[in-house]
Amino acid sequence: ETRPALQSAALKTISHDESKLVVEAGTVATDTTITVTPLAEESVPALDVGMVNVTKGPRRGYRFLPHGAKFQKNINVTLPYDRALIPPGHSEDDVRTYYFDDQAGRWIALPFVGVDKTNKLLNSTTDHFTDMINAVVTVPDHPQAISFNPTSMKDIKAADPGAQVNLIE
């Protein structure tokens, strides 16, 4: 756990494990203590359907405090990801940093800045603190309409009640 104090007039870089915050001067109006805590699997809020957490282990996410504080300027957030956790059919370009929205009860993507594929780090910005993870969403945001064929039942064979039953002679 890292707990540095932020002064309102200083540029500051805060690192914990492989996570990093870059805070510009003027981001906070008063001196503020920042807390960065790595989260274990059981401490991370439940993921939305189709989300795969790819945050580099052994941690599964990070909790940034003070919770709910709004900053006057965006803070640059860098979190590590594990290439091996990215699901098949997806790449490092699909990884995004998400924050947990307590009011909505779901994960929301932070504004994306870039991906450092050499060091396996994802760079985003935020104007507030909460729990954050790197994740890939495996379901489409806008599902395609499935064509409906009213005669599709004609292709299905009738059930055979004797199927898979061994008869005794």
PDB file of C-alpha atoms in Angstrom:
ATOM      1  CA  GLU A   1       0.000   0.000   0.000  1.00  0.00           C
ATOM      2  CA  THR A   2       1.347   3.412  -0.986  1.00  0.00           C
ATOM      3  CA  ARG A   3       0.216   6.637   0.744  1.00  0.00           C
ATOM      4  CA  PRO A   4       1.980   9.760  -0.565  1.00  0.00           C
ATOM      5  CA  ALA A   5       0.559  13.266  -0.028  1.00  0.00           C
ATOM      6  CA  LEU A   6      -0.213  15.388  -3.083  1.00  0.00           C
ATOM      7  CA  GLN A   7       0.599  19.063  -2.931  1.00  0.00           C
ATOM      8  CA  SER A   8      -1.514  21.316  -5.119  1.00  0.00           C
ATOM      9  CA  ALA A   9       1.498  23.010  -6.766  1.00  0.00           C
ATOM     10  CA  ALA A  10       3.698  20.023  -7.634  1.00  0.00           C
ATOM     11  CA  LEU A  11       3.919  17.517 -10.499  1.00  0.00           C
ATOM     12  CA  LYS A  12       4.083  14.126  -8.852  1.00  0.00           C
ATOM     13  CA  THR A  13       4.534  10.536 -10.007  1.00  0.00           C
ATOM     14  CA  ILE A  14       3.238   7.844  -7.662  1.00  0.00           C
ATOM     15  CA  SER A  15       4.138   4.199  -8.263  1.00  0.00           C
ATOM     16  CA  HIS A  16       3.012   1.000  -6.551  1.00  0.00           C
ATOM     17  CA  ASP A  17       3.986  -2.411  -7.918  1.00  0.00           C
ATOM     18  CA  GLU A  18       3.776  -1.699 -11.641  1.00  0.00           C
ATOM     19  CA  SER A  19       0.916   0.805 -11.399  1.00  0.00           C
ATOM     20  CA  LYS A  20       1.722   4.472 -11.845  1.00  0.00           C
ATOM     21  CA  LEU A  21      -0.109   7.781 -11.449  1.00  0.00           C
ATOM     22  CA  VAL A  22       1.152  11.040 -12.944  1.00  0.00           C
ATOM     23  CA  VAL A  23      -0.495  14.041 -11.316  1.00  0.00           C
ATOM     24  CA  GLU A  24      -0.024  17.532 -12.753  1.00  0.00           C
ATOM     25  CA  ALA A  25       0.256  20.687 -10.663  1.00  0.00           C
ATOM     26  CA  GLY A  26      -3.180  22.163  -9.998  1.00  0.00           C
ATOM     27  CA  THR A  27      -4.962  18.787  -9.973  1.00  0.00           C
ATOM     28  CA  VAL A  28      -5.925  19.127  -6.300  1.00  0.00           C
ATOM     29  CA  ALA A  29      -6.973  22.353  -4.585  1.00  0.00           C
ATOM     30  CA  THR A  30      -5.624  21.292  -1.180  1.00  0.00           C
ATOM     31  CA  ASP A  31      -2.966  18.829  -0.044  1.00  0.00           C
ATOM     32  CA  THR A  32      -4.444  15.359  -0.494  1.00  0.00           C
ATOM     33  CA  THR A  33      -3.251  11.940   0.660  1.00  0.00           C
ATOM     34  CA  ILE A  34      -3.448   9.357  -2.131  1.00  0.00           C
ATOM     35  CA  THR A  35      -3.723   5.643  -1.291  1.00  0.00           C
ATOM     36  CA  VAL A  36      -2.942   2.881  -3.796  1.00  0.00           C
ATOM     37  CA  THR A  37      -3.837  -0.662  -2.689  1.00  0.00           C
ATOM     38  CA  PRO A  38      -3.443  -3.796  -4.843  1.00  0.00           C
ATOM     39  CA  LEU A  39      -6.582  -5.950  -4.794  1.00  0.00           C
ATOM     40  CA  ALA A  40      -6.836  -9.722  -4.551  1.00  0.00           C
ATOM     41  CA  GLU A  41      -9.428 -11.546  -6.702  1.00  0.00           C
ATOM     42  CA  GLU A  42     -12.045 -11.607  -3.912  1.00  0.00           C
ATOM     43  CA  SER A  43     -11.742  -7.819  -3.353  1.00  0.00           C
ATOM     44  CA  VAL A  44     -12.476  -6.902  -6.984  1.00  0.00           C
ATOM     45  CA  PRO A  45     -16.181  -6.102  -7.607  1.00  0.00           C
ATOM     46  CA  ALA A  46     -17.966  -8.655  -9.820  1.00  0.00           C
ATOM     47  CA  LEU A  47     -17.152  -8.252 -13.500  1.00  0.00           C
ATOM     48  CA  ASP A  48     -19.823  -7.377 -16.068  1.00  0.00           C
ATOM     49  CA  VAL A  49     -20.937 -10.133 -18.480  1.00  0.00           C
ATOM     50  CA  GLY A  50     -18.255 -10.809 -21.097  1.00  0.00           C
ATOM     51  CA  MET A  51     -15.437  -9.048 -19.207  1.00  0.00           C
ATOM     52  CA  VAL A  52     -12.115 -10.841 -18.706  1.00  0.00           C
ATOM     53  CA  ASN A  53      -9.752  -9.362 -16.105  1.00  0.00           C
ATOM     54  CA  VAL A  54      -6.247  -9.228 -17.632  1.00  0.00           C
ATOM     55  CA  THR A  55      -4.569  -7.209 -14.845  1.00  0.00           C
ATOM     56  CA  LYS A  56      -1.094  -8.627 -14.245  1.00  0.00           C
ATOM     57  CA  GLY A  57      -1.032 -10.956 -11.215  1.00  0.00           C
ATOM     58  CA  PRO A  58      -0.674 -11.681  -8.427  1.00  0.00           C
ATOM     59  CA  ARG A  59      -2.870  -8.597  -7.941  1.00  0.00           C
ATOM     60  CA  ARG A  60      -6.226  -8.535  -9.793  1.00  0.00           C
ATOM     61  CA  GLY A  61      -6.871  -4.793  -9.593  1.00  0.00           C
ATOM     62  CA  TYR A  62      -6.049  -1.596  -7.715  1.00  0.00           C
ATOM     63  CA  ARG A  63      -8.001   0.585  -5.286  1.00  0.00           C
ATOM     64  CA  PHE A  64      -7.187   4.278  -5.548  1.00  0.00           C
ATOM     65  CA  LEU A  65      -8.289   6.555  -2.690  1.00  0.00           C
ATOM     66  CA  PRO A  66      -9.642   9.109  -1.773  1.00  0.00           C
ATOM     67  CA  HIS A  67     -12.719   7.404  -3.205  1.00  0.00           C
ATOM     68  CA  GLY A  68     -15.113   9.643  -5.068  1.00  0.00           C
ATOM     69  CA  ALA A  69     -12.890  12.743  -5.016  1.00  0.00           C
ATOM     70  CA  LYS A  70     -13.145  14.719  -8.272  1.00  0.00           C
ATOM     71  CA  PHE A  71      -9.908  16.255  -9.537  1.00  0.00           C
ATOM     72  CA  GLN A  72      -9.520  19.587 -11.331  1.00  0.00           C
ATOM     73  CA  LYS A  73      -7.314  18.003 -14.020  1.00  0.00           C
ATOM     74  CA  ASN A  74      -7.130  14.473 -15.394  1.00  0.00           C
ATOM     75  CA  ILE A  75      -4.627  12.119 -13.767  1.00  0.00           C
ATOM     76  CA  ASN A  76      -2.650   9.756 -15.980  1.00  0.00           C
ATOM     77  CA  VAL A  77      -3.121   6.117 -14.828  1.00  0.00           C
ATOM     78  CA  THR A  78      -0.865   3.268 -15.963  1.00  0.00           C
ATOM     79  CA  LEU A  79      -1.744  -0.344 -15.028  1.00  0.00           C
ATOM     80  CA  PRO A  80       0.061  -3.586 -15.980  1.00  0.00           C
ATOM     81  CA  TYR A  81      -1.632  -6.352 -17.961  1.00  0.00           C
ATOM     82  CA  ASP A  82      -0.742 -10.008 -18.570  1.00  0.00           C
ATOM     83  CA  ARG A  83      -0.616 -10.931 -22.276  1.00  0.00           C
ATOM     84  CA  ALA A  84      -1.331 -14.596 -21.408  1.00  0.00           C
ATOM     85  CA  LEU A  85      -4.730 -13.678 -19.878  1.00  0.00           C
ATOM     86  CA  ILE A  86      -6.026 -12.043 -23.074  1.00  0.00           C
ATOM     87  CA  PRO A  87      -8.757 -14.329 -24.476  1.00  0.00           C
ATOM     88  CA  PRO A  88      -8.334 -16.000 -27.886  1.00  0.00           C
ATOM     89  CA  GLY A  89      -9.421 -13.800 -30.771  1.00  0.00           C
ATOM     90  CA  HIS A  90      -8.383 -10.631 -28.935  1.00  0.00           C
ATOM     91  CA  SER A  91      -5.111  -8.712 -28.760  1.00  0.00           C
ATOM     92  CA  GLU A  92      -3.326  -6.173 -26.595  1.00  0.00           C
ATOM     93  CA  ASP A  93      -5.123  -3.474 -28.617  1.00  0.00           C
ATOM     94  CA  ASP A  94      -8.423  -4.677 -27.075  1.00  0.00           C
ATOM     95  CA  VAL A  95      -7.274  -4.145 -23.453  1.00  0.00           C
ATOM     96  CA  ARG A  96      -8.779  -1.141 -21.662  1.00  0.00           C
ATOM     97  CA  THR A  97      -8.637   0.149 -18.101  1.00  0.00           C
ATOM     98  CA  TYR A  98     -12.035   0.086 -16.387  1.00  0.00           C
ATOM     99  CA  TYR A  99     -13.217   1.729 -13.185  1.00  0.00           C
ATOM    100  CA  PHE A 100     -16.046   0.432 -11.016  1.00  0.00           C
ATOM    101  CA  ASP A 101     -18.979   2.856 -10.875  1.00  0.00           C
ATOM    102  CA  ASP A 102     -20.609   2.351  -7.453  1.00  0.00           C
ATOM    103  CA  GLN A 103     -23.813   4.167  -8.420  1.00  0.00           C
ATOM    104  CA  ALA A 104     -24.342   2.223 -11.660  1.00  0.00           C
ATOM    105  CA  GLY A 105     -22.983  -1.028 -10.175  1.00  0.00           C
ATOM    106  CA  ARG A 106     -20.914  -1.749 -13.289  1.00  0.00           C
ATOM    107  CA  TRP A 107     -17.497  -1.297 -14.878  1.00  0.00           C
ATOM    108  CA  ILE A 108     -16.902   1.678 -17.204  1.00  0.00           C
ATOM    109  CA  ALA A 109     -13.906   2.178 -19.502  1.00  0.00           C
ATOM    110  CA  LEU A 110     -11.583   5.088 -18.745  1.00  0.00           C
ATOM    111  CA  PRO A 111     -10.465   7.374 -21.613  1.00  0.00           C
ATOM    112  CA  PHE A 112      -7.760   5.415 -23.476  1.00  0.00           C
ATOM    113  CA  VAL A 113      -4.341   7.035 -24.031  1.00  0.00           C
ATOM    114  CA  GLY A 114      -2.217   4.152 -25.343  1.00  0.00           C
ATOM    115  CA  VAL A 115      -0.688   0.721 -24.834  1.00  0.00           C
ATOM    116  CA  ASP A 116       2.996   0.009 -24.163  1.00  0.00           C
ATOM    117  CA  LYS A 117       3.306  -3.514 -25.614  1.00  0.00           C
ATOM    118  CA  THR A 118       7.000  -3.795 -24.680  1.00  0.00           C
ATOM    119  CA  ASN A 119       6.397  -3.257 -20.944  1.00  0.00           C
ATOM    120  CA  LYS A 120       2.794  -4.590 -21.034  1.00  0.00           C
ATOM    121  CA  LEU A 121       1.273  -1.405 -19.589  1.00  0.00           C
ATOM    122  CA  LEU A 122      -2.001   0.332 -20.426  1.00  0.00           C
ATOM    123  CA  ASN A 123      -2.209   4.099 -20.157  1.00  0.00           C
ATOM    124  CA  SER A 124      -5.509   5.932 -19.449  1.00  0.00           C
ATOM    125  CA  THR A 125      -6.776   9.102 -17.777  1.00  0.00           C
ATOM    126  CA  THR A 126      -9.205   9.662 -14.899  1.00  0.00           C
ATOM    127  CA  ASP A 127     -10.686  12.596 -13.009  1.00  0.00           C
ATOM    128  CA  HIS A 128     -11.632  10.530  -9.934  1.00  0.00           C
ATOM    129  CA  PHE A 129     -10.493   7.521  -7.877  1.00  0.00           C
ATOM    130  CA  THR A 130     -12.142   4.145  -7.354  1.00  0.00           C
ATOM    131  CA  ASP A 131     -11.289   0.460  -8.056  1.00  0.00           C
ATOM    132  CA  MET A 132      -9.592  -0.087 -11.428  1.00  0.00           C
ATOM    133  CA  ILE A 133      -8.652  -3.127 -13.529  1.00  0.00           C
ATOM    134  CA  ASN A 134      -7.378  -3.883 -17.022  1.00  0.00           C
ATOM    135  CA  ALA A 135      -9.887  -6.006 -18.925  1.00  0.00           C
ATOM    136  CA  VAL A 136     -11.023  -7.223 -22.334  1.00  0.00           C
ATOM    137  CA  VAL A 137     -14.719  -7.325 -23.233  1.00  0.00           C
ATOM    138  CA  THR A 138     -15.544 -10.450 -25.253  1.00  0.00           C
ATOM    139  CA  VAL A 139     -19.151  -9.612 -26.171  1.00  0.00           C
ATOM    140  CA  PRO A 140     -20.013  -6.986 -28.793  1.00  0.00           C
ATOM    141  CA  ASP A 141     -21.195  -3.593 -27.508  1.00  0.00           C
ATOM    142  CA  HIS A 142     -23.935  -3.562 -30.150  1.00  0.00           C
ATOM    143  CA  PRO A 143     -25.075  -7.127 -30.887  1.00  0.00           C
ATOM    144  CA  GLN A 144     -26.046  -7.711 -34.502  1.00  0.00           C
ATOM    145  CA  ALA A 145     -29.681  -8.540 -35.231  1.00  0.00           C
ATOM    146  CA  ILE A 146     -30.074 -12.278 -35.717  1.00  0.00           C
ATOM    147  CA  SER A 147     -32.067 -13.123 -38.827  1.00  0.00           C
ATOM    148  CA  PHE A 148     -35.330 -14.790 -37.883  1.00  0.00           C
ATOM    149  CA  ASN A 149     -36.553 -17.592 -40.103  1.00  0.00           C
ATOM    150  CA  PRO A 150     -40.169 -18.510 -39.218  1.00  0.00           C
ATOM    151  CA  THR A 151     -39.718 -21.941 -40.836  1.00  0.00           C
ATOM    152  CA  SER A 152     -36.500 -22.792 -38.978  1.00  0.00           C
ATOM    153  CA  MET A 153     -38.316 -25.442 -36.884  1.00  0.00           C
ATOM    154  CA  LYS A 154     -38.807 -27.593 -40.025  1.00  0.00           C
ATOM    155  CA  ASP A 155     -35.076 -28.452 -39.973  1.00  0.00           C
ATOM    156  CA  ILE A 156     -35.189 -29.954 -36.470  1.00  0.00           C
ATOM    157  CA  LYS A 157     -35.743 -33.706 -36.222  1.00  0.00           C
ATOM    158  CA  ALA A 158     -38.562 -34.978 -34.012  1.00  0.00           C
ATOM    159  CA  ALA A 159     -37.448 -36.288 -30.637  1.00  0.00           C
ATOM    160  CA  ASP A 160     -36.913 -40.043 -30.426  1.00  0.00           C
ATOM    161  CA  PRO A 161     -37.930 -41.265 -26.952  1.00  0.00           C
ATOM    162  CA  GLY A 162     -35.944 -44.465 -27.498  1.00  0.00           C
ATOM    163  CA  ALA A 163     -32.679 -42.681 -28.299  1.00  0.00           C
ATOM    164  CA  GLN A 164     -29.812 -43.360 -25.860  1.00  0.00           C
ATOM    165  CA  VAL A 165     -31.817 -46.158 -24.179  1.00  0.00           C
ATOM    166  CA  ASN A 166     -30.300 -49.632 -24.004  1.00  0.00           C
ATOM    167  CA  LEU A 167     -33.038 -52.197 -24.484  1.00  0.00           C
ATOM    168  CA  ILE A 168     -32.860 -55.558 -22.683  1.00  0.00           C
ATOM    169  CA  GLU A 169     -33.708 -58.597 -24.818  1.00  0.00           C
TER     170      GLU A 169
END
